[in-house]
Coordinates of C-alpha atoms in Angstrom, one line a residue:
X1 CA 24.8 55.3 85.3
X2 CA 27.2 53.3 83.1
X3 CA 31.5 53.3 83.0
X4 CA 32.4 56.2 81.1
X5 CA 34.6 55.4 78.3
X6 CA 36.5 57.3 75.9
X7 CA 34.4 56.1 73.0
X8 CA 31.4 58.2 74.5
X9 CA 29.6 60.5 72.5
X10 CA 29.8 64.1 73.8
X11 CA 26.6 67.0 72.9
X12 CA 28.1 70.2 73.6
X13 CA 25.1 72.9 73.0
X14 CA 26.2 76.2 73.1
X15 CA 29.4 75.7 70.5
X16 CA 29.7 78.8 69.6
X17 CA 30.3 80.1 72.6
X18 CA 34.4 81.0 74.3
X19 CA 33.8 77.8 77.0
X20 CA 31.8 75.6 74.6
X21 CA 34.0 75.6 71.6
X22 CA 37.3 75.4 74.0
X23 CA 35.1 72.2 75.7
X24 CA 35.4 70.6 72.1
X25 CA 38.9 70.9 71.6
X26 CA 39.8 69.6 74.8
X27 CA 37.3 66.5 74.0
X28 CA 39.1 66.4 70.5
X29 CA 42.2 66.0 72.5
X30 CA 40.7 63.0 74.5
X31 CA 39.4 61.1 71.2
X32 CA 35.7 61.6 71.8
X33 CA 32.8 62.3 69.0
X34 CA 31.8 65.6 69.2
X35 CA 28.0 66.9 68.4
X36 CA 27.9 70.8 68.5
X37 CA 24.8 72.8 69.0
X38 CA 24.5 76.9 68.6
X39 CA 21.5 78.6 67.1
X40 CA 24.2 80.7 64.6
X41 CA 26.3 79.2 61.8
X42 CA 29.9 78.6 62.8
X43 CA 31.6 82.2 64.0
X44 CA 35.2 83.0 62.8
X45 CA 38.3 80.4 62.9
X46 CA 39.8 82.8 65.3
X47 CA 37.1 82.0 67.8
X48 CA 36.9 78.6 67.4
X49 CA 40.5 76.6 68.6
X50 CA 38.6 73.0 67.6
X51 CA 39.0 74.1 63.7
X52 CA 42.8 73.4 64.4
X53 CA 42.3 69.9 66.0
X54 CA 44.1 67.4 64.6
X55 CA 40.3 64.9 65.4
X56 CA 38.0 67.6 63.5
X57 CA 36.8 64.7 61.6
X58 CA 35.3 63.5 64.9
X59 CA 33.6 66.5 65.3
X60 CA 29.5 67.3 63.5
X61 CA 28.4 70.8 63.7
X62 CA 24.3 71.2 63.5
X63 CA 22.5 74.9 63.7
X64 CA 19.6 75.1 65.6
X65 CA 17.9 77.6 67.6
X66 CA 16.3 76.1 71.2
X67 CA 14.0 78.4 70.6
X68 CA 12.5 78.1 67.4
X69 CA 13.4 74.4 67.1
X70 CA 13.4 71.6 69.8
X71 CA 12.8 68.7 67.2
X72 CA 15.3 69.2 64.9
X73 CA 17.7 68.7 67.7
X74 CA 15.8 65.4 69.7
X75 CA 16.3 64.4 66.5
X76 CA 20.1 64.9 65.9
X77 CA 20.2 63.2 69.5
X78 CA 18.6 60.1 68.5
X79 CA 21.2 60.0 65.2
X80 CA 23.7 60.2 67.4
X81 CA 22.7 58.9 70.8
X82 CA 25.3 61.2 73.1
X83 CA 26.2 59.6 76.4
X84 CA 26.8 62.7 78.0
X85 CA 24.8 66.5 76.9
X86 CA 26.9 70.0 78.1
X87 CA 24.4 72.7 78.6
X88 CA 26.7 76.3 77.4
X89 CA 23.0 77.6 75.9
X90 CA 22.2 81.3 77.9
X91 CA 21.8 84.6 77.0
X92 CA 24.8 86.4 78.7
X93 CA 25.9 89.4 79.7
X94 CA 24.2 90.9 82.7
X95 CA 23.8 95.2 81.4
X96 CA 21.7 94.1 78.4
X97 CA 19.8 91.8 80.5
X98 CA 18.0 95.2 81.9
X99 CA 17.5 96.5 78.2
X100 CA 15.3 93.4 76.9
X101 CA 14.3 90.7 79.9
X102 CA 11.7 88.7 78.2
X103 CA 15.3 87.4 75.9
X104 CA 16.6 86.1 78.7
X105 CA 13.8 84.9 80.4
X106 CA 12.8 82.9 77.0
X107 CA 16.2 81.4 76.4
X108 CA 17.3 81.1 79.8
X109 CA 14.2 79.5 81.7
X110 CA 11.4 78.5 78.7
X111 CA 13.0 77.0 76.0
X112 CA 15.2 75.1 78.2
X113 CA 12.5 74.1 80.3
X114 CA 10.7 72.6 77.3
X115 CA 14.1 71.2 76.2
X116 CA 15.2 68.9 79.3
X117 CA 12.0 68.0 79.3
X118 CA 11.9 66.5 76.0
X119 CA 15.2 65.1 76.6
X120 CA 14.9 63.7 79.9
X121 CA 13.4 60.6 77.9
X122 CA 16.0 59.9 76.1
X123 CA 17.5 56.9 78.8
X124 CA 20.7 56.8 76.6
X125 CA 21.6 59.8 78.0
X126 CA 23.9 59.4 81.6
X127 CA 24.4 63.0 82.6
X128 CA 23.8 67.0 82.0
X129 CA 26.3 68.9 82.9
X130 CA 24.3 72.2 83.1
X131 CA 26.8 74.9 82.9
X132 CA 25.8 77.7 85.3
X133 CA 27.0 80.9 86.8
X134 CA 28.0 82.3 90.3
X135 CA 25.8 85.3 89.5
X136 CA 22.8 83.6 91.0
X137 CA 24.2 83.9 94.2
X138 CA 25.0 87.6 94.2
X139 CA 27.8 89.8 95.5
X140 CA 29.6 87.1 98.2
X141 CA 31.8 89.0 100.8
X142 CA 33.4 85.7 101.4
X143 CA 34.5 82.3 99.8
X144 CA 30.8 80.1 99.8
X145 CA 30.2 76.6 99.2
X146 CA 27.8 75.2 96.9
X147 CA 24.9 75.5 99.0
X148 CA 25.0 78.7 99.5
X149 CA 21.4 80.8 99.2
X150 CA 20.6 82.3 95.9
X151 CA 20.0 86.2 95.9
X152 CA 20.4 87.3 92.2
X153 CA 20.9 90.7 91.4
X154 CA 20.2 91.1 87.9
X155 CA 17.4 89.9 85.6
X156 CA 20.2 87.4 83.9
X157 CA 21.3 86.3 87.3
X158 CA 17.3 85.7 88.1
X159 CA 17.1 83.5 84.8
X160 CA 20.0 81.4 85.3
X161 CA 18.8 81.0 89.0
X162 CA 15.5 79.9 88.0
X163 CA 16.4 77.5 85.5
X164 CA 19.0 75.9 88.7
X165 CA 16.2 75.7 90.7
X166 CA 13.7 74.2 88.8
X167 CA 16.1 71.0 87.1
X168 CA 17.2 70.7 90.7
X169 CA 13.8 69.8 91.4
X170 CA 13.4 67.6 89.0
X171 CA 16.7 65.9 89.8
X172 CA 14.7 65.1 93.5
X173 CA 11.5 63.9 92.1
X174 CA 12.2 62.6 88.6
X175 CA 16.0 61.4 88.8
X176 CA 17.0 63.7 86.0
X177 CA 20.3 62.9 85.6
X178 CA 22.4 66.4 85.8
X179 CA 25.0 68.0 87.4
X180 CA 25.8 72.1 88.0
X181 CA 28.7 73.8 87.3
X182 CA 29.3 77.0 88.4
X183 CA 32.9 78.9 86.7
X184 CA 34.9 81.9 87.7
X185 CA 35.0 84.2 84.9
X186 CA 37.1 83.0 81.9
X187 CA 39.2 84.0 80.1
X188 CA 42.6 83.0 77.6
X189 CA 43.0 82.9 73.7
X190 CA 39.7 82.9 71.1
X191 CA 37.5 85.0 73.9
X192 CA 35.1 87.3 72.5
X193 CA 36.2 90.6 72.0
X194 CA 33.9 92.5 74.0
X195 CA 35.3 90.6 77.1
X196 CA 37.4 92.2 79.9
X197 CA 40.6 90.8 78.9
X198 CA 40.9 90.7 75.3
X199 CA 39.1 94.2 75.2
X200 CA 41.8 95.7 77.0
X201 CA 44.7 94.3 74.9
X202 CA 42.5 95.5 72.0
X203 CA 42.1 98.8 73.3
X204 CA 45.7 99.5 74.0
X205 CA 47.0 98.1 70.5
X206 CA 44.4 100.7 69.0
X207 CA 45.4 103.7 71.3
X208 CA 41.3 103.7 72.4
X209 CA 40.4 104.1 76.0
X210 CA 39.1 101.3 78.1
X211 CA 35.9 102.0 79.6
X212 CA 36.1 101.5 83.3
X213 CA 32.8 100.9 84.6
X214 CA 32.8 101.6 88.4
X215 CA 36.7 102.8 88.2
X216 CA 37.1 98.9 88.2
X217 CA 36.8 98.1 91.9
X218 CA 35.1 95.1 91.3
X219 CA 36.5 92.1 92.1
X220 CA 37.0 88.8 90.2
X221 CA 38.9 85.4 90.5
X222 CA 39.9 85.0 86.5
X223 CA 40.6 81.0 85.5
X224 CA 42.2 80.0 82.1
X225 CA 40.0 78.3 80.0
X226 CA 42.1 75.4 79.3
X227 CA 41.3 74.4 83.4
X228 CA 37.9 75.1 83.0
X229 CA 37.9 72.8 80.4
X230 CA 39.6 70.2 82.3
X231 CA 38.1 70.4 85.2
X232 CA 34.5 70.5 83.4
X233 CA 36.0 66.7 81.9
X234 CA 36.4 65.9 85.0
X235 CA 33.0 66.7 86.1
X236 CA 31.5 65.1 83.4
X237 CA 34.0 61.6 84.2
X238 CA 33.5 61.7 87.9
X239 CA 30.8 64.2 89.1
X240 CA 27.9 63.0 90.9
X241 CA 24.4 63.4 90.2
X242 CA 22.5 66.2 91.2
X243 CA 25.5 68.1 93.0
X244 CA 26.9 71.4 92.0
X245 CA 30.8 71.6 91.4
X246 CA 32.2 75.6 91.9
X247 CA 35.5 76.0 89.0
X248 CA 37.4 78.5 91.0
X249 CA 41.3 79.5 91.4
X250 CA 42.4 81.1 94.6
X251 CA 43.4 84.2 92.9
X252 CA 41.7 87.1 93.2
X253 CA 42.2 90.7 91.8
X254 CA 40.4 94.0 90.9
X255 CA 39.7 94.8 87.9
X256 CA 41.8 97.9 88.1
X257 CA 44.7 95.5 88.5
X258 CA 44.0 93.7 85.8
X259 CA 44.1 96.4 83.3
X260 CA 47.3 97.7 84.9
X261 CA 48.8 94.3 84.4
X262 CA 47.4 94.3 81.3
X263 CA 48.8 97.6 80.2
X264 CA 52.6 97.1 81.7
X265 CA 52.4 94.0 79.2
X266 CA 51.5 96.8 76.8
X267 CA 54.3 99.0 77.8
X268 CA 51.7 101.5 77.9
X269 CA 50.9 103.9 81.4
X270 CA 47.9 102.9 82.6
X271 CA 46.4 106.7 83.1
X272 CA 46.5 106.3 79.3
X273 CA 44.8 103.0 78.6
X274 CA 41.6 104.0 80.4
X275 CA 38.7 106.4 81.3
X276 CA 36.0 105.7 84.3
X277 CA 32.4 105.3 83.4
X278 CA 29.4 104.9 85.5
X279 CA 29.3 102.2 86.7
X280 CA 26.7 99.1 86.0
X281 CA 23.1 98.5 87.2
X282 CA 23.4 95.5 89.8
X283 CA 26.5 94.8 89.6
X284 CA 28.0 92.6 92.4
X285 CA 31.6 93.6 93.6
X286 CA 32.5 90.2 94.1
X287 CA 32.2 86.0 93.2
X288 CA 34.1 84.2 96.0
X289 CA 33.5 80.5 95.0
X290 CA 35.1 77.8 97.4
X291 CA 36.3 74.9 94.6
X292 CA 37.6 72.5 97.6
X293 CA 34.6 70.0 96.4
X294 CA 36.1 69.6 93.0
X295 CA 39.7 69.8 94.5
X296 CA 39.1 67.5 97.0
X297 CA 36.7 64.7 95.3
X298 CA 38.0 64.8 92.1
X299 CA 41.6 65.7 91.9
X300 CA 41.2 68.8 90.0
X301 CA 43.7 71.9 90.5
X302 CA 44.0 74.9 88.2
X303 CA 47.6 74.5 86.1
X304 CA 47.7 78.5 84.7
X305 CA 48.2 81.6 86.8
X306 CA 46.9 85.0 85.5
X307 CA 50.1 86.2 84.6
X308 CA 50.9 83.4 82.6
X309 CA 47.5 83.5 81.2
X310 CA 47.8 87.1 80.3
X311 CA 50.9 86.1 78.0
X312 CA 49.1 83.7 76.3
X313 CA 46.2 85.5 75.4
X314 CA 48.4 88.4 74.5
X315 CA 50.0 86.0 71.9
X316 CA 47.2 84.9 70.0
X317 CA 46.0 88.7 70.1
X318 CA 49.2 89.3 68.3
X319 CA 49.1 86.4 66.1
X320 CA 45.6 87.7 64.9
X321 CA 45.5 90.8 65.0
X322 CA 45.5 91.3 61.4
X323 CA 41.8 89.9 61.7
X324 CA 41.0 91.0 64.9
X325 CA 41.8 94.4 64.5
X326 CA 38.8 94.3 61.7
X327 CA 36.0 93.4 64.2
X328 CA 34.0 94.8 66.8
X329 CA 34.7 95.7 70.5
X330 CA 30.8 95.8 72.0
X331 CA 28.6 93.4 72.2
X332 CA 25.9 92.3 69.8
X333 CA 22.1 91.7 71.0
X334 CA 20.6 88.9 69.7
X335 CA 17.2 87.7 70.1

């Protein structure tokens, strides 16, 4: 498929988002040109590290909607004529995915069927990293591989497994050069507010009560962005074509735990910081991903534990709080 070299034009679609615009400033850091895509004009600084980057200037934002507008960006892509597209584009968060299906059925499977299609003819391309989720495997008792079945549990799980499915087939029969990722959940400074993590610090700096869905028994492995990041780099360097790469850390913990970390960095009892609510509609209790493929084949190994992740994120909640404190703690439909 070509040498990868550092002169390589990146596409990162989906800019706007925590992973995608934390993907920039890590290729910022390595001296690439940056294309990014997202179907809203630039969000706040505060969510957005790669406004700091000392390479902006290597760096071209375009807006444009996938599903309004497919030929504004095949156009931006023969302009620019990226080596390597990363696919962050999805309609998220799995309780809203109940509330309004055919959203996440359009973005999620349609428009990004008629995208890869239009772009698989664009030879200059080498590789798709197409940024999945372990949600389309459902709740996983125990670690799994990459070729573990599919059994999604909610209608955003059933998009996102879709959509793997069907480029996977084209990968066999057309040679459509992509590669799956599939991440823990994130987490680290700039996230969303209406995340776990940053909610909870939120929540205890305005004396509001967490909403514990479930009394928080769930269970999650949580990996700082920056080694998503990296490892994703990786992926995109080294990966091979048509495999599936898990981004995973070893560490696992509830929840529960994690706001009780959360508030003892607070200094604040955790009987105070939160109140249990119902929990949600097919949720899975647990994502167990085996990451010994990218460990093993490509050298990658996670470089932040939780609790020094915690502190960080803390930090840049305190550092912008004076903005933060102004915004928002639920998340925003939009179609």
């Amino acid at each position: 498929m070509g040498k990868f070299k550092n002169k390589d034009v990146y596409l990162v679609m989906g800019s706007n988002s925590f992973s995608g615009s934390n993907f920039i400033d890590f290729l910022l850091n390595k001296n690439h040109t940056v294309i990014g895509v997202s179907r809203s004009r630039e969000i706040q600084n505060v969510f957005l590290p790669y406004k700091k980057n000392f390479n902006l200037k290597k760096f071209n934002f375009k807006k444009i909607d996938i599903n309004k507008n497919i030929n504004n960006l095949k156009k931006i892509i023969l302009k620019y004529k990226p080596s390597i597209i990363v696919n962050y584009i999805a309609q998220g968060m799995v309780a809203e995915s109940w509330q309004n299906p055919q959203d996440w059925y359009k973005t999620n499977i349609v428009s990004q069927t008629l995208l890869y299609k239009e772009l698989s003819n664009f030879k200059f391309i080498k590789k798709f990293i197409h940024v999945s989720t372990p949600e389309v495997y459902g709740n996983t008792s125990k670690k799994i591989t990459e070729n573990y079945n599919f059994k999604p549990s909610t209608p955003y799980a059933i998009s996102r497994a879709t959509m793997d499915t069907h480029l996977y087939k084209f990968f066999q029969n057309y040679n459509l050069p992509v590669i799956f990722t599939r991440t823990s959940n994130v987490y680290g400074p700039g996230q969303q507010l209406y995340r776990i993590i940053p909610k909870t610090f939120m929540c205890s700096k305005k004396q509001v009560r967490l909403k514990l869905h479930g009394g928080g028994s769930s269970l999650r492995s949580f990996i700082h962005i920056f080694d998503a990041s990296n490892a994703t780099y990786l992926i995109s360097k080294k990966g091979k074509l048509g495999e599936t790469y898990h981004i995973s850390t070893k560490e696992f913990i509830s929840i529960k735990n994690l706001v009780k970390k959360i508030a003892k960095l607070q200094n604040i009892p955790f009987n105070k910081l939160y109140e249990i609510e119902k929990d949600r509609v097919g949720k899975d209790h647990s994502y167990k991903l085996n990451s010994i493929k990218l460990i093993k084949n490509l050298k990658w190994k996670p470089s932040i534990n939780i609790d020094q992740g915690l502190l960080l994120t803390k930090a840049w909640i305190e550092d912008s709080y004076t903005r933060l404190k102004k915004l928002g703690l639920q998340y925003k439909h939009k179609k």
